[in-house]
Coordinates of C-alpha atoms in Angstrom, one line a residue:
X1 CA 2.8 13.6 -4.2
X2 CA 2.3 13.3 -7.5
X3 CA -0.6 13.9 -8.1
X4 CA -1.5 12.4 -11.3
X5 CA -0.8 9.1 -10.4
X6 CA -3.0 9.7 -7.4
X7 CA -6.1 10.5 -10.2
X8 CA -4.5 7.8 -12.4
X9 CA -4.9 5.2 -9.2
X10 CA -8.5 6.4 -8.9
X11 CA -9.5 5.8 -12.1
X12 CA -8.2 2.4 -11.7
X13 CA -10.4 1.8 -8.3
X14 CA -13.3 2.6 -10.2
X15 CA -12.6 0.5 -13.3
X16 CA -11.1 -2.8 -11.3
X17 CA -12.7 -2.5 -7.3
X18 CA -9.5 -4.5 -6.8
X19 CA -8.5 -2.6 -4.0
X20 CA -5.4 -5.1 -2.3
X21 CA -4.1 -4.9 -6.2
X22 CA -4.3 -1.2 -6.0
X23 CA -2.5 -1.0 -2.2
X24 CA -0.3 -3.4 -3.8
X25 CA 1.1 -1.4 -6.5
X26 CA 0.7 2.3 -4.7
X27 CA 3.4 0.4 -2.0
X28 CA 5.5 -0.5 -5.1
X29 CA 5.2 2.6 -6.9
X30 CA 6.4 4.3 -3.6
X31 CA 9.2 2.1 -3.3
X32 CA 10.7 2.9 -6.9
X33 CA 9.7 6.4 -6.2
X34 CA 12.7 6.6 -4.1
X35 CA 14.8 4.2 -5.2
X36 CA 14.6 7.5 -8.0
X37 CA 14.9 10.0 -5.7
X38 CA 17.9 8.5 -3.9
X39 CA 20.0 7.9 -7.4
X40 CA 18.7 11.6 -8.9
X41 CA 20.2 13.2 -5.8
X42 CA 22.6 11.3 -3.7
X43 CA 25.0 13.1 -5.2
X44 CA 24.2 16.1 -3.4
X45 CA 24.3 14.4 -0.4
X46 CA 20.4 13.5 -0.3
X47 CA 19.5 10.5 1.3
X48 CA 15.8 8.9 -0.1
X49 CA 14.7 5.5 2.0
X50 CA 11.2 4.1 1.6
X51 CA 10.6 1.8 4.5
X52 CA 7.7 -0.1 5.9
X53 CA 6.0 0.3 9.2
X54 CA 4.5 -3.2 8.8
X55 CA 1.3 -4.7 9.6
X56 CA -1.0 -2.0 11.6
X57 CA -3.7 -3.4 11.9
X58 CA -7.5 -1.9 12.6
X59 CA -6.6 0.3 9.3
X60 CA -10.0 -0.9 7.1
X61 CA -8.0 -2.1 5.2
X62 CA -9.6 -6.3 4.8
X63 CA -12.7 -4.8 4.0
X64 CA -12.0 -5.2 0.9
X65 CA -11.5 -9.4 1.2
X66 CA -13.7 -11.9 1.2
X67 CA -15.4 -13.5 4.5
X68 CA -12.9 -15.8 5.4
X69 CA -10.3 -12.7 5.4
X70 CA -12.6 -10.7 7.5
X71 CA -12.8 -13.1 10.1
X72 CA -9.1 -14.0 10.0
X73 CA -8.2 -10.1 10.7
X74 CA -11.0 -9.9 13.0
X75 CA -11.0 -13.2 15.6
X76 CA -7.6 -14.8 14.7
X77 CA -5.1 -12.4 13.8
X78 CA -5.5 -10.4 17.1
X79 CA -4.4 -14.2 19.0
X80 CA -1.1 -14.2 17.0
X81 CA 2.0 -13.3 18.7
X82 CA 4.3 -10.0 18.1

């Protein structure tokens, strides 16, 4: 965990209030960190991976979406096949 990065993201959130963009940026940072960690440690037999669990509903991420996004997540998404 890079505390400085967390603090930077918190500052960006307070300044921009664009939660979805910050979420995407944080996921990209996770991928880049895992790639760099693997590059540096692979010669020692260490493997670093970054994986996505896929979409997980009911996490509260849609609370910052507009009305359409919230209605979609509440009424349409549950009807979609898994």
